[in-house]
Amino acid sequence: MASSSSVLLIATALLVVLISVSFSNAQPTSSSRPQGVALRVTKDASTLQYLTSMKQRTPLVSESLVIDLAGEFQWVDCENGYVSSSNRTLSCSGKECGWISGASCGRPPRPPGFQPCRGFVYLSNQGVFASDVVSVPSFNGTKKGPEVAVREFVFGCGSTSLLQGLAEGVKGIAGFGPFQVSVPSQLSLALRIPRVFAMCLPGSSSKGVIYIGGGGAGRPYDFTKRFQYTPFYTSLVGPNFTSGYYIQVKSIEIEGKKVPFVSDNTTFDSLGFMKLTQLSTTKPYTVLPSSVYKPFISIFTERAKTLYNIPSVAPVAPFGACFNSSRITHSKVGAMVPFIDFGLHRETVEWRFQGTNSMVKVSDTVECLGFVDGGEFANLVIGGQQLGDNLLEFNLAKKSLGFSSTLAEMESCSTFELGENTLSATS
């Protein structure tokens, strides 16, 4: 019979193992843990979608993914050539299935047995939720680190048909929303790094970066010195319930001239719901309701003519205001046109869009204002054109958004370099 000391030793060892596995799927020691994870970002010229890549499966395969800032989880096409020895379908009774808002178990199996965690809402009738190995490039201080593997990364196993409408060569979608199974949440938990991610999406530049982690002296950028902060909300409660990142926009001004805007003096609408503006990487341009869009383009056109002597030309769909590009001067922040200020939760907090964030080149002779009319009942959505060439920091723990406003060309997302004070988006 084993001695009591031996039994105690074995029990202690098992307890340590269980705690380690439950707390982290990746690096078990503080000396080997990275400070963060760096993901490169590109912009597809055809769809205007933002793309990143992650290695997944055993053996590892690099998969191109569309970034969805409001997405709950990562899903990939498992129907066409997904082969992995480490892929495991989640059980309907497992805790991970309970983390996913759209998971469904369907009818109980007969005879009783393993019941997969399904995702009818997101992944079609054949979709299931699974776990597998992913590998991502790590980051320490101002230096690149090794690739780190995360076991049991939860993802959706979808069908090939769901790739319709996505950029060519893409294998799925990477969800970065404020959810327990989103990419930043899972990596933060597994690698024991802060629940913070910074995003610098390509605007005028060709490449950008997403940095997961940070929150201390080791963060690889210093643009936060000029950050402004605003709280974000994770759901829009009202007639249409949706989740994602929402902020308050209380006013809009174009080079000092206020645009008539229903949220100027109130935070709530007639039904008592808070008026919130969504941030979206899947909408290519900022969407305004018609009641705001019409005076918005009228004032912008007037300011462009009066202050910058830029004549308007016939609009080119989907834009409502376009201009003769030969009359537009360009500077380090792009086109010299009227700047646009979104007034946020406090009067002193303004998000400025100018040049590279506001104008879209549609031909050799025409540039258009990159905002679109969403119709009478549209919610205000800040889209990709305005999010590009901004440094955004989402603090999931504090529910706080830090933003830089438009970066100058010399500080664009593609110029971030390792070894100095910023993060590399290039090889």
Short mmCIF file of C-alpha atoms in Angstrom, two decimals, residues 26-373:
data_model
loop_
_atom_site.label_atom_id
_atom_site.label_comp_id
_atom_site.label_asym_id
_atom_site.label_seq_id
_atom_site.Cartn_x
_atom_site.Cartn_y
_atom_site.Cartn_z
CA ALA A 26 -0.44 27.83 -23.84
CA GLN A 27 2.75 28.87 -22.08
CA PRO A 28 2.78 27.53 -18.49
CA THR A 29 5.63 29.61 -17.04
CA SER A 30 6.03 33.35 -16.66
CA SER A 31 9.48 33.24 -18.26
CA SER A 32 8.08 31.79 -21.48
CA ARG A 33 4.87 33.81 -21.66
CA PRO A 34 4.81 36.59 -24.26
CA GLN A 35 3.72 40.13 -23.51
CA GLY A 36 1.48 40.11 -26.53
CA VAL A 37 0.54 38.73 -29.92
CA ALA A 38 1.01 40.55 -33.23
CA LEU A 39 -1.19 39.84 -36.26
CA ARG A 40 -0.52 41.45 -39.61
CA VAL A 41 -3.41 43.04 -41.47
CA THR A 42 -3.99 43.74 -45.16
CA LYS A 43 -6.91 45.24 -47.06
CA ASP A 44 -8.45 43.42 -50.00
CA ALA A 45 -8.75 45.84 -52.91
CA SER A 46 -11.82 44.16 -54.38
CA THR A 47 -14.07 43.68 -51.33
CA LEU A 48 -12.46 46.33 -49.07
CA GLN A 49 -12.41 43.71 -46.32
CA TYR A 50 -9.60 43.60 -43.77
CA LEU A 51 -7.68 40.34 -43.67
CA THR A 52 -5.37 38.64 -41.22
CA SER A 53 -4.00 35.11 -40.98
CA MET A 54 -3.53 32.54 -38.25
CA LYS A 55 -1.97 29.09 -38.32
CA GLN A 56 -4.37 26.35 -37.30
CA ARG A 57 -4.62 22.52 -37.22
CA THR A 58 -2.08 19.73 -36.76
CA PRO A 59 0.03 19.92 -38.82
CA LEU A 60 -0.26 23.73 -38.89
CA VAL A 61 -1.76 25.43 -41.95
CA SER A 62 -1.92 29.22 -42.42
CA GLU A 63 -5.48 30.40 -42.99
CA SER A 64 -6.52 33.80 -44.33
CA LEU A 65 -9.44 35.31 -42.38
CA VAL A 66 -11.70 38.35 -42.69
CA ILE A 67 -11.61 40.55 -39.58
CA ASP A 68 -15.04 41.18 -38.07
CA LEU A 69 -14.83 43.67 -35.21
CA ALA A 70 -18.30 42.60 -34.01
CA GLY A 71 -17.78 38.86 -34.55
CA GLU A 72 -18.37 36.54 -31.61
CA PHE A 73 -15.87 33.83 -32.58
CA GLN A 74 -13.59 32.55 -35.32
CA TRP A 75 -15.01 30.21 -37.92
CA VAL A 76 -13.39 28.45 -40.84
CA ASP A 77 -14.46 26.29 -43.76
CA CYS A 78 -14.25 22.70 -42.53
CA GLU A 79 -16.09 21.22 -45.50
CA ASN A 80 -13.33 21.62 -48.06
CA GLY A 81 -10.02 20.02 -47.08
CA TYR A 82 -9.89 20.71 -43.33
CA VAL A 83 -7.70 17.90 -41.99
CA SER A 84 -6.27 17.98 -38.47
CA SER A 85 -5.34 15.30 -35.96
CA SER A 86 -6.03 17.69 -33.08
CA ASN A 87 -9.52 18.81 -34.15
CA ARG A 88 -12.19 17.98 -31.56
CA THR A 89 -15.95 18.61 -31.82
CA LEU A 90 -17.29 20.30 -28.69
CA SER A 91 -19.85 18.48 -26.60
CA CYS A 92 -23.23 20.08 -26.11
CA SER A 93 -22.86 19.47 -22.38
CA GLY A 94 -19.39 21.04 -22.17
CA LYS A 95 -18.75 24.45 -20.60
CA GLU A 96 -17.33 25.84 -23.85
CA CYS A 97 -20.65 25.30 -25.64
CA GLY A 98 -22.32 27.38 -22.95
CA TRP A 99 -19.97 30.28 -23.70
CA ILE A 100 -21.38 30.70 -27.23
CA SER A 101 -24.57 32.74 -27.49
CA GLY A 102 -25.80 31.14 -30.71
CA ALA A 103 -24.98 27.53 -29.88
CA SER A 104 -27.79 25.00 -30.10
CA CYS A 105 -28.00 21.37 -29.13
CA GLY A 106 -31.03 20.42 -31.18
CA ARG A 107 -32.93 17.27 -30.35
CA PRO A 108 -31.46 14.71 -27.94
CA PRO A 109 -29.70 11.86 -29.75
CA ARG A 110 -31.29 8.40 -29.79
CA PRO A 111 -29.89 6.24 -28.37
CA PRO A 112 -28.24 8.59 -25.83
CA GLY A 113 -24.63 9.42 -26.64
CA PHE A 114 -22.31 12.24 -27.65
CA GLN A 115 -24.24 15.31 -28.75
CA PRO A 116 -22.27 17.95 -30.68
CA CYS A 117 -22.41 21.66 -29.94
CA ARG A 118 -24.07 23.08 -33.04
CA GLY A 119 -24.36 26.60 -34.43
CA PHE A 120 -27.49 26.78 -36.52
CA VAL A 121 -27.63 30.59 -36.46
CA TYR A 122 -24.09 31.18 -37.70
CA LEU A 123 -22.80 28.05 -39.37
CA SER A 124 -25.72 26.51 -41.34
CA ASN A 125 -27.45 23.27 -40.34
CA GLN A 126 -24.26 21.24 -40.76
CA GLY A 127 -22.07 23.51 -38.65
CA VAL A 128 -20.58 22.49 -35.32
CA PHE A 129 -18.31 24.15 -32.79
CA ALA A 130 -14.94 22.55 -32.27
CA SER A 131 -11.50 23.15 -30.77
CA ASP A 132 -8.09 22.87 -32.37
CA VAL A 133 -4.53 24.14 -32.12
CA VAL A 134 -3.71 27.66 -33.32
CA SER A 135 -0.27 29.24 -33.52
CA VAL A 136 0.36 32.99 -33.50
CA PRO A 137 3.49 35.21 -33.52
CA SER A 138 4.35 36.55 -30.09
CA PHE A 139 5.85 39.86 -29.04
CA ASN A 140 8.02 40.91 -26.11
CA GLY A 141 8.87 44.53 -25.37
CA THR A 142 9.97 45.90 -28.73
CA LYS A 143 11.11 42.57 -30.18
CA LYS A 144 9.45 39.80 -32.08
CA GLY A 145 9.11 36.59 -30.14
CA PRO A 146 8.59 32.99 -31.22
CA GLU A 147 5.32 31.54 -32.43
CA VAL A 148 3.18 30.38 -29.50
CA ALA A 149 0.70 27.53 -29.72
CA VAL A 150 -2.69 27.62 -28.05
CA ARG A 151 -4.39 24.28 -27.62
CA GLU A 152 -8.17 23.84 -27.54
CA PHE A 153 -8.89 27.14 -29.30
CA VAL A 154 -12.68 27.23 -29.79
CA PHE A 155 -13.93 27.95 -33.31
CA GLY A 156 -16.88 27.35 -35.60
CA CYS A 157 -16.61 24.63 -38.21
CA GLY A 158 -18.66 25.96 -41.12
CA SER A 159 -19.51 25.01 -44.68
CA THR A 160 -17.86 26.21 -47.89
CA SER A 161 -21.04 28.04 -48.94
CA LEU A 162 -20.52 30.56 -46.14
CA LEU A 163 -17.41 31.89 -47.91
CA GLN A 164 -19.61 33.52 -50.54
CA GLY A 165 -19.03 37.27 -50.56
CA LEU A 166 -15.69 37.05 -48.78
CA ALA A 167 -12.35 37.98 -50.36
CA GLU A 168 -10.72 35.47 -52.68
CA GLY A 169 -8.63 32.87 -50.88
CA VAL A 170 -10.21 33.53 -47.49
CA LYS A 171 -11.06 30.49 -45.35
CA GLY A 172 -13.30 32.12 -42.74
CA ILE A 173 -13.84 35.02 -40.34
CA ALA A 174 -11.92 36.08 -37.23
CA GLY A 175 -14.28 37.58 -34.65
CA PHE A 176 -12.85 40.36 -32.46
CA GLY A 177 -16.05 41.24 -30.61
CA PRO A 178 -16.54 41.62 -26.84
CA PHE A 179 -17.30 37.95 -26.29
CA GLN A 180 -15.83 35.08 -24.27
CA VAL A 181 -14.87 33.10 -27.38
CA SER A 182 -13.63 35.95 -29.61
CA VAL A 183 -10.03 35.87 -30.86
CA PRO A 184 -8.64 38.48 -28.38
CA SER A 185 -10.55 37.02 -25.42
CA GLN A 186 -9.35 33.46 -26.03
CA LEU A 187 -5.72 34.45 -26.68
CA SER A 188 -5.69 36.73 -23.63
CA LEU A 189 -6.96 33.95 -21.39
CA ALA A 190 -4.73 31.23 -22.83
CA LEU A 191 -1.53 33.30 -22.81
CA ARG A 192 -2.34 35.14 -19.58
CA ILE A 193 -1.93 38.57 -21.15
CA PRO A 194 -4.14 41.66 -20.57
CA ARG A 195 -7.58 41.74 -22.18
CA VAL A 196 -6.58 44.62 -24.44
CA PHE A 197 -6.06 44.79 -28.19
CA ALA A 198 -4.80 47.60 -30.37
CA MET A 199 -5.82 47.85 -34.01
CA CYS A 200 -4.20 49.89 -36.75
CA LEU A 201 -6.02 49.12 -39.99
CA PRO A 202 -4.61 49.97 -43.42
CA GLY A 203 -5.95 53.24 -44.80
CA SER A 204 -3.81 54.93 -47.43
CA SER A 205 -1.13 52.37 -46.55
CA SER A 206 -1.07 48.77 -47.71
CA LYS A 207 -0.54 47.04 -44.37
CA GLY A 208 -1.57 47.30 -40.76
CA VAL A 209 -1.41 45.38 -37.51
CA ILE A 210 -3.41 44.10 -34.56
CA TYR A 211 -1.64 43.78 -31.23
CA ILE A 212 -3.27 41.69 -28.49
CA GLY A 213 -1.94 42.30 -24.99
CA GLY A 214 -0.20 45.44 -23.75
CA GLY A 215 -1.47 47.52 -20.88
CA GLY A 216 1.96 48.35 -19.44
CA ALA A 217 5.45 49.62 -20.13
CA GLY A 218 6.06 46.77 -22.54
CA ARG A 219 3.50 47.97 -25.05
CA PRO A 220 5.18 48.42 -28.43
CA TYR A 221 3.96 51.88 -29.32
CA ASP A 222 3.94 55.35 -27.83
CA PHE A 223 1.04 56.93 -29.72
CA THR A 224 -1.07 56.41 -26.61
CA LYS A 225 0.38 59.67 -25.29
CA ARG A 226 -2.04 61.48 -27.55
CA PHE A 227 -4.95 59.07 -27.13
CA GLN A 228 -8.37 60.31 -26.22
CA TYR A 229 -10.67 57.86 -24.47
CA THR A 230 -14.36 57.16 -24.59
CA PRO A 231 -16.38 54.35 -23.01
CA PHE A 232 -17.77 51.68 -25.28
CA TYR A 233 -20.92 49.64 -24.89
CA THR A 234 -21.24 46.04 -26.02
CA SER A 235 -24.84 45.91 -27.18
CA LEU A 236 -27.44 48.10 -28.81
CA VAL A 237 -30.65 47.46 -26.88
CA GLY A 238 -33.72 48.48 -28.79
CA PRO A 239 -35.95 47.34 -31.65
CA ASN A 240 -32.93 45.62 -33.25
CA PHE A 241 -30.71 43.94 -30.65
CA THR A 242 -27.14 43.54 -31.85
CA SER A 243 -23.79 43.16 -30.15
CA GLY A 244 -20.40 44.70 -30.91
CA TYR A 245 -18.60 47.92 -29.95
CA TYR A 246 -20.75 51.04 -29.59
CA ILE A 247 -19.88 54.58 -28.58
CA GLN A 248 -21.85 57.78 -28.05
CA VAL A 249 -21.70 60.36 -30.85
CA LYS A 250 -23.50 63.49 -29.70
CA SER A 251 -22.57 65.96 -32.42
CA ILE A 252 -20.94 66.30 -35.85
CA GLU A 253 -19.08 69.40 -37.05
CA ILE A 254 -17.40 70.11 -40.37
CA GLU A 255 -14.54 72.54 -39.87
CA GLY A 256 -16.41 74.30 -37.09
CA LYS A 257 -19.90 74.24 -38.64
CA LYS A 258 -22.38 72.01 -36.82
CA VAL A 259 -24.43 69.46 -38.74
CA PRO A 260 -28.08 69.17 -37.64
CA PHE A 261 -28.02 66.00 -35.59
CA VAL A 262 -30.79 64.57 -33.44
CA SER A 263 -28.37 63.50 -30.67
CA ASP A 264 -27.00 67.01 -30.06
CA ASN A 265 -28.77 67.57 -26.79
CA THR A 266 -29.96 64.18 -25.62
CA THR A 267 -28.54 60.74 -24.97
CA PHE A 268 -31.81 58.83 -25.35
CA ASP A 269 -34.34 58.55 -28.16
CA SER A 270 -38.13 58.82 -27.87
CA LEU A 271 -38.40 55.17 -26.81
CA GLY A 272 -35.87 55.59 -24.01
CA PHE A 273 -33.07 53.69 -25.74
CA MET A 274 -29.55 55.10 -25.61
CA LYS A 275 -28.40 56.44 -28.98
CA LEU A 276 -25.23 54.62 -29.87
CA THR A 277 -22.89 54.43 -32.86
CA GLN A 278 -21.37 51.14 -33.95
CA LEU A 279 -17.75 50.60 -35.03
CA SER A 280 -17.55 48.22 -37.98
CA THR A 281 -14.76 46.66 -40.03
CA THR A 282 -17.26 45.02 -42.40
CA LYS A 283 -18.88 48.28 -43.51
CA PRO A 284 -16.41 49.93 -45.91
CA TYR A 285 -17.68 53.49 -45.26
CA THR A 286 -19.40 55.36 -42.44
CA VAL A 287 -23.17 55.11 -42.69
CA LEU A 288 -25.39 58.05 -41.73
CA PRO A 289 -29.20 58.15 -41.55
CA SER A 290 -30.72 60.21 -44.36
CA SER A 291 -31.82 62.99 -41.99
CA VAL A 292 -28.17 63.56 -41.08
CA TYR A 293 -26.53 62.63 -44.40
CA LYS A 294 -28.27 65.25 -46.53
CA PRO A 295 -27.21 68.30 -44.47
CA PHE A 296 -23.84 66.60 -43.87
CA ILE A 297 -22.86 66.49 -47.57
CA SER A 298 -24.41 69.92 -48.17
CA ILE A 299 -22.28 71.54 -45.47
CA PHE A 300 -19.14 69.63 -46.53
CA THR A 301 -19.60 70.73 -50.16
CA GLU A 302 -20.11 74.34 -49.11
CA ARG A 303 -17.05 74.33 -46.81
CA ALA A 304 -14.90 72.68 -49.50
CA LYS A 305 -15.83 75.41 -51.98
CA THR A 306 -15.64 78.36 -49.56
CA LEU A 307 -12.53 77.42 -47.57
CA TYR A 308 -10.50 75.38 -50.09
CA ASN A 309 -11.87 76.48 -53.48
CA ILE A 310 -12.66 72.86 -54.44
CA PRO A 311 -15.60 72.60 -56.87
CA SER A 312 -17.99 69.68 -56.66
CA VAL A 313 -18.77 67.38 -59.58
CA ALA A 314 -21.53 64.86 -60.28
CA PRO A 315 -21.68 62.25 -57.49
CA VAL A 316 -20.47 58.73 -58.13
CA ALA A 317 -22.40 55.93 -56.40
CA PRO A 318 -22.47 55.06 -53.56
CA PHE A 319 -21.22 58.52 -52.58
CA GLY A 320 -23.32 61.69 -52.43
CA ALA A 321 -20.55 64.31 -52.68
CA CYS A 322 -17.65 64.21 -55.16
CA PHE A 323 -15.01 66.75 -56.21
CA ASN A 324 -12.56 67.67 -58.93
CA SER A 325 -9.32 66.04 -57.74
CA SER A 326 -7.13 68.43 -59.74
CA ARG A 327 -8.19 71.17 -57.33
CA ILE A 328 -7.35 69.16 -54.19
CA THR A 329 -3.98 69.68 -52.52
CA HIS A 330 -2.45 66.76 -50.63
CA SER A 331 -0.45 66.89 -47.40
CA LYS A 332 0.97 64.41 -44.87
CA VAL A 333 -2.58 63.55 -43.75
CA GLY A 334 -3.91 63.12 -47.29
CA ALA A 335 -6.33 65.39 -49.15
CA MET A 336 -6.59 68.96 -47.86
CA VAL A 337 -10.36 69.10 -47.38
CA PRO A 338 -12.62 70.20 -44.52
CA PHE A 339 -11.97 68.14 -41.39
CA ILE A 340 -14.85 66.36 -39.68
CA ASP A 341 -15.23 66.17 -35.89
CA PHE A 342 -17.45 63.66 -34.12
CA GLY A 343 -18.24 64.92 -30.62
CA LEU A 344 -18.38 61.99 -28.23
CA HIS A 345 -19.57 61.37 -24.68
CA ARG A 346 -18.02 64.60 -23.35
CA GLU A 347 -17.73 67.99 -25.00
CA THR A 348 -13.94 67.93 -24.80
CA VAL A 349 -13.61 64.51 -26.50
CA GLU A 350 -13.64 64.70 -30.31
CA TRP A 351 -12.73 62.14 -32.95
CA ARG A 352 -11.34 63.93 -36.02
CA PHE A 353 -11.42 62.52 -39.56
CA GLN A 354 -9.45 64.24 -42.27
CA GLY A 355 -7.74 63.61 -45.58
CA THR A 356 -6.96 59.94 -45.87
CA ASN A 357 -9.94 59.04 -43.66
CA SER A 358 -12.53 61.18 -45.38
CA MET A 359 -11.79 61.03 -49.12
CA VAL A 360 -11.92 58.13 -51.60
CA LYS A 361 -10.27 58.29 -55.03
CA VAL A 362 -12.72 56.89 -57.61
CA SER A 363 -10.87 57.95 -60.78
CA ASP A 364 -7.90 60.01 -61.94
CA THR A 365 -10.06 63.13 -61.88
CA VAL A 366 -12.58 62.54 -59.08
CA GLU A 367 -12.39 62.08 -55.30
CA CYS A 368 -15.49 61.52 -53.19
CA LEU A 369 -16.42 61.98 -49.56
CA GLY A 370 -16.30 58.47 -48.08
CA PHE A 371 -19.60 58.57 -46.19
CA VAL A 372 -22.83 56.98 -47.43
CA ASP A 373 -26.58 57.37 -46.97
#
